[in-house]
Coordinates of C-alpha atoms and ligand atoms in Angstrom, one line a residue:
M1079 CA -19.7 41.7 -94.7
G1080 CA -22.4 41.3 -92.1
N1081 CA -20.5 38.3 -90.7
R1082 CA -17.3 40.2 -90.2
L1083 CA -17.8 41.7 -86.8
P1084 CA -18.9 38.6 -85.0
L1085 CA -16.2 36.6 -86.7
S1086 CA -13.5 39.0 -85.7
L1087 CA -14.8 39.1 -82.2
F1088 CA -14.7 35.3 -82.1
V1089 CA -11.1 35.3 -83.5
L1090 CA -10.0 37.9 -80.9
F1091 CA -11.7 35.9 -78.1
G1092 CA -10.1 32.7 -79.3
T1093 CA -6.7 34.3 -79.5
L1094 CA -6.9 35.6 -76.0
C1095 CA -8.0 32.1 -74.8
V1096 CA -5.1 30.4 -76.6
T1097 CA -2.3 32.8 -75.7
G1098 CA -3.6 33.7 -72.3
R1099 CA -2.3 37.2 -72.9
T1100 CA -3.9 40.2 -71.2
N1101 CA -3.1 43.9 -70.9
A1102 CA -1.7 43.4 -67.4
A1103 CA 1.6 45.1 -66.7
P1104 CA 4.5 42.9 -67.7
R1105 CA 6.1 41.1 -64.9
A1106 CA 9.8 40.2 -64.8
S1107 CA 8.8 37.1 -62.9
V1108 CA 8.5 33.5 -63.8
R1109 CA 5.5 32.1 -65.7
S1110 CA 3.9 29.2 -63.8
G1111 CA 4.2 25.7 -65.3
P1112 CA 2.4 22.5 -64.5
T1113 CA 1.9 21.9 -60.8
E1114 CA 3.7 19.1 -59.1
S1115 CA 0.5 17.3 -58.3
T1116 CA -0.1 16.5 -61.9
G1117 CA 1.6 13.7 -63.7
T1118 CA 3.5 13.5 -67.0
T1119 CA 2.0 16.0 -69.6
P1120 CA -0.6 14.2 -71.7
H1121 CA 0.6 13.4 -75.3
L1122 CA 4.2 14.1 -74.3
Q1123 CA 5.6 12.1 -77.2
E1124 CA 3.5 13.8 -79.8
I1125 CA 4.3 17.3 -78.4
F1126 CA 8.0 16.4 -78.3
L1127 CA 8.0 15.2 -81.9
G1128 CA 5.9 18.1 -83.2
R1129 CA 8.1 20.7 -81.5
C1130 CA 11.2 19.0 -82.6
W1131 CA 10.4 18.8 -86.3
G1132 CA 8.8 22.3 -86.2
F1133 CA 11.9 23.9 -84.7
Q1134 CA 14.1 22.4 -87.3
Q1135 CA 11.8 23.5 -90.1
L1136 CA 11.7 27.1 -88.7
W1137 CA 15.5 27.4 -88.3
Q1138 CA 16.4 25.3 -91.4
V1139 CA 18.6 23.0 -89.2
S1140 CA 21.0 21.2 -91.4
P1141 CA 21.9 18.3 -91.2
E1142 CA 18.5 17.4 -89.7
V1143 CA 18.3 15.7 -86.3
N1144 CA 16.1 12.7 -86.4
C1145 CA 13.4 13.5 -83.8
T1146 CA 12.4 9.9 -83.3
N1147 CA 15.9 9.0 -82.3
L1148 CA 16.0 12.0 -80.1
W1149 CA 12.8 11.0 -78.4
D1150 CA 14.3 7.5 -77.7
K1151 CA 17.3 9.1 -76.0
F1152 CA 15.1 11.4 -74.0
F1153 CA 12.5 8.8 -73.0
G1154 CA 15.3 6.2 -72.3
A1155 CA 16.8 8.6 -69.7
F1156 CA 13.9 8.4 -67.2
S1157 CA 11.4 5.7 -68.3
Y1158 CA 11.1 2.6 -66.1
H1159 CA 13.0 4.4 -63.3
E1160 CA 11.8 5.6 -60.0
P1161 CA 10.7 9.2 -60.5
C1162 CA 13.4 10.7 -58.2
D1163 CA 16.1 8.3 -59.2
V1164 CA 17.4 9.7 -62.5
M1165 CA 21.0 10.9 -62.8
A1166 CA 21.9 14.0 -64.7
S1167 CA 24.3 12.0 -67.0
S1168 CA 21.3 9.9 -68.1
Y1169 CA 20.2 12.8 -70.2
D1170 CA 23.6 13.4 -71.8
P1171 CA 23.0 11.2 -74.9
F1172 CA 19.9 13.4 -75.6
F1173 CA 21.8 16.7 -75.0
Q1174 CA 24.8 15.5 -77.1
A1175 CA 22.5 14.9 -80.0
A1176 CA 20.3 18.0 -79.6
T1177 CA 22.6 20.8 -78.5
F1178 CA 24.4 23.0 -81.1
E1179 CA 26.7 25.9 -80.9
T1180 CA 25.0 29.2 -80.1
P1181 CA 25.9 32.0 -82.5
V1182 CA 28.6 34.3 -81.1
N1183 CA 27.3 37.3 -79.0
K1184 CA 23.8 35.9 -78.8
T1185 CA 23.6 33.8 -75.6
M1186 CA 21.3 35.2 -73.0
F1187 CA 20.7 33.7 -69.5
W1188 CA 17.9 34.8 -67.3
S1189 CA 17.0 34.4 -63.6
G1190 CA 13.8 35.6 -62.2
T1191 CA 12.9 37.3 -65.5
N1192 CA 11.3 34.4 -67.5
V1193 CA 8.5 36.5 -69.2
L1194 CA 10.5 39.6 -70.1
A1195 CA 13.6 37.6 -71.2
H1196 CA 11.5 35.7 -73.7
A1197 CA 9.5 38.7 -74.9
Y1198 CA 12.9 40.3 -75.6
S1199 CA 14.8 37.3 -77.1
D1200 CA 12.0 37.1 -79.7
E1201 CA 12.1 33.4 -80.1
G1202 CA 15.9 33.4 -80.7
H1203 CA 15.9 36.1 -83.4
R1204 CA 17.4 38.8 -81.1
Y1205 CA 19.1 36.7 -78.5
R1206 CA 19.2 33.0 -77.7
T1207 CA 17.9 31.8 -74.4
L1208 CA 18.0 28.1 -73.5
E1209 CA 14.3 27.9 -74.4
D1210 CA 15.2 29.2 -77.9
T1211 CA 17.4 26.2 -78.5
L1212 CA 16.2 22.8 -79.7
P1213 CA 16.3 20.9 -76.4
G1214 CA 14.9 23.9 -74.4
H1215 CA 12.2 24.6 -77.0
I1216 CA 11.1 20.9 -77.0
L1217 CA 10.7 20.5 -73.3
N1218 CA 9.9 24.0 -72.0
G1219 CA 6.8 24.0 -69.8
L1220 CA 6.3 20.3 -70.0
Q1221 CA 6.4 17.8 -67.1
W1222 CA 7.4 14.2 -67.0
C1223 CA 8.5 11.5 -64.5
G1224 CA 9.4 7.8 -64.7
S1225 CA 7.7 4.8 -63.2
P1226 CA 9.2 1.3 -62.8
R1227 CA 5.9 -0.1 -64.1
A1228 CA 4.6 -0.1 -67.7
P1229 CA 4.3 2.2 -69.7
G1230 CA 7.4 3.5 -67.9
Y1231 CA 6.1 6.9 -66.9
N1232 CA 3.6 8.2 -64.4
D1233 CA 0.7 10.0 -65.9
T1234 CA -1.1 10.8 -62.7
V1235 CA 1.4 12.2 -60.3
C1236 CA 5.0 13.5 -60.4
P1237 CA 6.5 13.9 -57.0
Q1238 CA 8.5 17.0 -56.0
C1239 CA 12.0 15.5 -56.1
E1240 CA 15.0 17.2 -54.5
N1241 CA 17.1 16.1 -57.4
R1242 CA 15.6 17.4 -60.7
P1243 CA 18.5 17.0 -63.1
F1244 CA 17.0 17.8 -66.5
W1245 CA 17.1 21.7 -66.5
P1246 CA 20.5 22.0 -64.7
E1247 CA 22.0 19.6 -67.3
A1248 CA 20.3 21.5 -70.1
S1249 CA 21.8 24.7 -68.7
K1250 CA 25.2 23.2 -68.4
F1251 CA 25.3 22.1 -72.1
F1252 CA 24.0 25.5 -73.2
A1253 CA 26.4 27.6 -71.1
Q1254 CA 29.4 25.5 -72.2
R1255 CA 28.7 26.6 -75.8
A1256 CA 28.4 30.3 -75.2
R1257 CA 30.9 32.5 -77.1
G1258 CA 31.8 36.2 -77.3
D1259 CA 29.6 38.7 -75.3
V1260 CA 27.0 37.0 -73.2
F1261 CA 24.0 38.6 -71.5
V1262 CA 22.1 37.9 -68.3
M1263 CA 18.8 39.4 -67.3
L1264 CA 18.2 39.6 -63.6
N1265 CA 15.2 40.8 -61.5
G1266 CA 16.1 43.8 -59.3
T1267 CA 12.6 43.7 -57.7
R1268 CA 12.3 40.0 -57.2
R1269 CA 9.9 38.7 -54.5
D1270 CA 9.2 35.3 -53.1
A1271 CA 5.8 33.6 -52.9
S1272 CA 5.0 35.6 -49.7
G1273 CA 5.9 38.9 -51.3
N1274 CA 9.3 39.3 -49.4
P1275 CA 12.2 40.9 -51.4
E1276 CA 14.7 38.5 -52.8
D1277 CA 18.2 38.9 -54.2
A1278 CA 18.5 39.6 -57.9
F1279 CA 21.6 37.3 -58.0
R1280 CA 20.5 34.2 -56.0
T1281 CA 23.5 31.9 -55.1
T1282 CA 21.1 29.0 -55.2
S1283 CA 19.8 29.7 -58.7
I1284 CA 20.6 27.6 -61.8
F1285 CA 22.3 30.7 -63.2
A1286 CA 24.7 30.9 -60.2
R1287 CA 25.2 27.2 -59.6
V1288 CA 25.3 25.8 -63.1
E1289 CA 25.5 28.4 -65.9
L1290 CA 28.3 30.7 -64.5
P1291 CA 30.6 27.8 -63.6
S1292 CA 30.0 26.2 -67.0
L1293 CA 31.2 29.2 -69.0
N1294 CA 34.3 28.7 -71.0
K1295 CA 36.5 31.6 -69.9
N1296 CA 38.6 31.6 -73.0
A1297 CA 35.5 31.9 -75.3
I1298 CA 33.8 34.8 -73.4
S1299 CA 34.7 38.4 -74.0
T1300 CA 32.3 40.3 -71.6
I1301 CA 29.3 39.4 -69.4
H1302 CA 26.6 42.0 -69.7
V1303 CA 24.4 42.1 -66.7
W1304 CA 21.0 43.7 -67.1
V1305 CA 19.1 44.5 -63.9
I1306 CA 15.4 44.9 -64.5
H1307 CA 13.0 46.7 -62.1
D1308 CA 9.2 46.4 -62.3
L1309 CA 7.5 49.5 -63.6
D1310 CA 5.5 49.9 -60.4
A1311 CA 8.5 49.6 -58.0
D1312 CA 9.8 52.9 -56.7
P1313 CA 13.5 53.8 -56.7
P1314 CA 16.0 53.8 -55.0
Y1315 CA 16.3 50.1 -55.6
S1316 CA 18.2 48.1 -53.0
E1317 CA 19.1 45.6 -55.8
S1318 CA 20.8 47.4 -58.6
C1319 CA 24.3 47.5 -60.3
G1320 CA 27.0 47.7 -57.6
K1321 CA 24.5 47.2 -54.7
G1322 CA 23.1 44.2 -52.8
S1323 CA 23.7 40.9 -54.5
L1324 CA 24.9 42.6 -57.6
S1325 CA 28.1 43.6 -55.8
Q1326 CA 28.6 40.0 -54.9
L1327 CA 28.2 39.0 -58.5
D1328 CA 30.7 41.6 -59.5
Q1329 CA 33.3 40.1 -57.0
I1330 CA 32.7 36.6 -58.2
L1331 CA 33.1 37.5 -61.8
S1332 CA 36.2 39.6 -61.3
Y1333 CA 37.7 36.8 -59.2
D1334 CA 37.0 34.4 -62.0
G1335 CA 38.7 36.7 -64.5
F1336 CA 35.5 37.8 -66.4
R1337 CA 34.9 41.3 -67.6
M1338 CA 31.4 42.5 -66.4
I1339 CA 29.4 45.4 -67.5
C1340 CA 26.3 46.0 -65.4
R1341 CA 23.3 48.2 -66.5
D1342 CA 20.1 49.0 -64.7
D1343 CA 17.0 49.0 -66.9
P1344 CA 18.6 49.4 -70.3
P1345 CA 16.3 51.6 -72.5
S1346 CA 15.5 48.9 -75.0
L1347 CA 14.2 46.7 -72.1
R1348 CA 12.3 49.6 -70.6
H1349 CA 10.6 50.0 -74.0
Q1350 CA 9.8 46.2 -74.1
Q1351 CA 8.2 46.6 -70.6
C1352 CA 6.2 49.6 -71.8
V1353 CA 4.8 47.7 -74.8
D1354 CA 2.3 46.1 -72.4
A1355 CA 1.9 49.1 -70.0
P1356 CA 2.1 52.3 -72.2
Y1357 CA 0.3 54.4 -69.6
S1358 CA 2.5 53.5 -66.7
P1359 CA 4.1 56.8 -65.4
L1360 CA 7.5 55.5 -66.4
C1361 CA 6.3 55.0 -70.0
T1362 CA 4.3 58.1 -70.6
S1363 CA 7.3 60.2 -71.6
V1364 CA 7.5 57.9 -74.6
T1365 CA 3.7 57.9 -75.1
S1366 CA 3.3 61.7 -74.8
K1367 CA 6.0 62.4 -77.4
A1368 CA 3.9 60.7 -80.0
P1369 CA 2.1 63.4 -82.2
K1370 CA -1.6 63.7 -81.4
K1371 CA -4.1 63.3 -84.2
N1372 CA -5.1 66.9 -83.8
T1373 CA -1.5 68.1 -84.2
I1374 CA -1.1 66.1 -87.4
Y1375 CA -4.4 67.5 -88.8
I1376 CA -3.4 71.1 -87.9
S1377 CA 0.1 70.6 -89.4
F1378 CA -1.4 69.3 -92.6
L1379 CA -3.9 72.2 -92.8
S1380 CA -1.0 74.7 -92.3
V1381 CA 0.9 73.2 -95.2
V1382 CA -2.1 73.4 -97.4
I1383 CA -2.8 77.1 -96.5
V1384 CA 0.8 78.1 -96.9
S1385 CA 0.9 76.4 -100.3
I1386 CA -2.2 78.2 -101.4
V1387 CA -0.9 81.6 -100.2
L1388 CA 2.5 81.1 -102.0
N1389 CA 0.7 80.2 -105.2
L1390 CA -1.4 83.4 -105.2
Ligands
NAD204 P1 14.8 31.1 -61.6 O1 15.0 31.2 -60.2 O2 14.0 32.2 -62.2 O3 14.2 29.7 -62.0 C1 13.7 29.4 -63.3 C2 12.8 28.2 -63.3 O4 13.6 27.1 -63.0 C3 11.7 28.2 -62.2 O5 10.5 27.7 -62.8 C4 12.2 27.3 -61.1 O6 11.1 26.7 -60.5 C5 13.0 26.3 -62.0 N1 14.1 25.6 -61.3 C6 14.9 26.1 -60.4 N2 15.8 25.2 -60.0 C7 15.4 24.1 -60.6 C8 15.9 22.7 -60.7 N3 17.0 22.4 -59.9 N4 15.4 21.8 -61.5 C9 14.3 22.2 -62.2 N5 13.8 23.4 -62.3 C10 14.3 24.3 -61.5 O7 16.2 31.2 -62.3 P2 17.4 30.1 -62.4 O8 17.3 29.1 -61.3 O9 18.6 30.9 -62.5 O10 17.1 29.4 -63.7 C11 17.1 30.1 -64.9 C12 18.2 29.7 -65.9 O11 18.2 28.3 -66.0 C13 17.9 30.2 -67.3 O12 19.0 30.6 -68.0 C14 17.1 29.1 -67.9 O13 17.4 29.0 -69.3 C15 17.5 27.9 -67.2 N6 16.3 27.1 -66.7 C16 15.2 26.9 -67.5 C17 14.1 26.2 -67.0 C18 12.9 26.0 -67.8 O14 11.9 25.4 -67.4 N7 12.8 26.5 -69.1 C19 14.2 25.7 -65.8 C20 15.3 25.8 -65.0 C21 16.4 26.5 -65.5

C-alpha cells in the first residue's frame, strides 16, 4: 500500500515520457518527424517487422502477409541506390503486396491536420487514414535513404531530396482503393513555419496532387470536406466552406463530376478538439452543462426528503 503513490507517480511520469502527451491545446497541425540531418532510423528492419506482424495480429489479417518478404520488397526499392535516385515505381512491388481494399465509407484523407485526423480516426476503428493501413502504419514517422555502398543505406545523413516518392506512391495506392463516401480533413487556420496564413486546400499538397486525381470516380459517392479551425482562432475565418481555397476545391470537384459536401467544424470534431482543451471558451458550453457535484448532492438529498415525507 505504502508503495502505491510513488509507483503510480513513476508510471504517470513514464507514460508522459513515452507518449510525449501534454495538456496543451490540440493543434490541427503536423507532428514533426525525424529531421533531414539524421540518417536512416536506427533498427529500421526490426521496427518494420515488429509493426508489420503487430498490425496483422491486431486486425486479424487473413491470409497473412509474410513480413520478411515485405521487408525484402521495401528494402530492395532503395538500398544500394543513390539516396535521391529512387523511382516511385521501385516501391510498387511493396505496395502491391501490402495494400488492401479499405472498407466502404471509411477512407479519410487529411492535409495540415495530422494530429487531429489521427486522434479522430482512432487507429482505423472510426475512419481509415493511410497511416491506419498496413504500409502507412509500418513506415509512419520513420526515415530511410539508400547508399551505393554496403550496407546499402545511409545511417548518418539523409539528404533533403526534391523527389521523395514513397509517401506520394503510398497515397496513390490508398486513394485508388477508396469506395463510397470519402472524407477529408483540412486546416482552415493553417500557418507556415513563419506564422503566415496558408490555404486550407493547397494545390501543392499530396492530397491535391496525388490523392484527388487517384480517386476512382465510379466508386465514390460523395466527398465530405471537413474544415477545422483552431480553438484559439477568431471567426470570421477567411478559409472556410465556400470561401478562399475551399471555393477552388468546390470548382475542381464539380468539374471532375464529384458530389461534395463541405462542413466547417463538425460538432464531433469540435468535441474531439475539446477533449484536450475543456476550458477553452469554445468548449465551456459543453463543460458547464455537466452537473456539478453540489447539484448532484442536493438532488439526492431532495429525493430522500420527499420519500421520507411521502412515507409519513
Ligand atoms: P501536409 O501538407 O499536411 O503534409 C503531410 C506530411 O507530408 C508533412 O509531414 C510533409 O512534410 C510531408 N510531405 C509533403 N509532401 C511530401 C512529399 N512529396 N514526400 C514526402 N513527404 C511529403 O498534407 P499533404 O501534403 O496533403 O499530405 C497528407 C496526405 O498524404 C494524407 O492523406 C496522408 O495520408 C498522406 N501522407 C502521409 C505522410 C506520412 O508521413 N504519414 C506523408 C505524406 C503524405
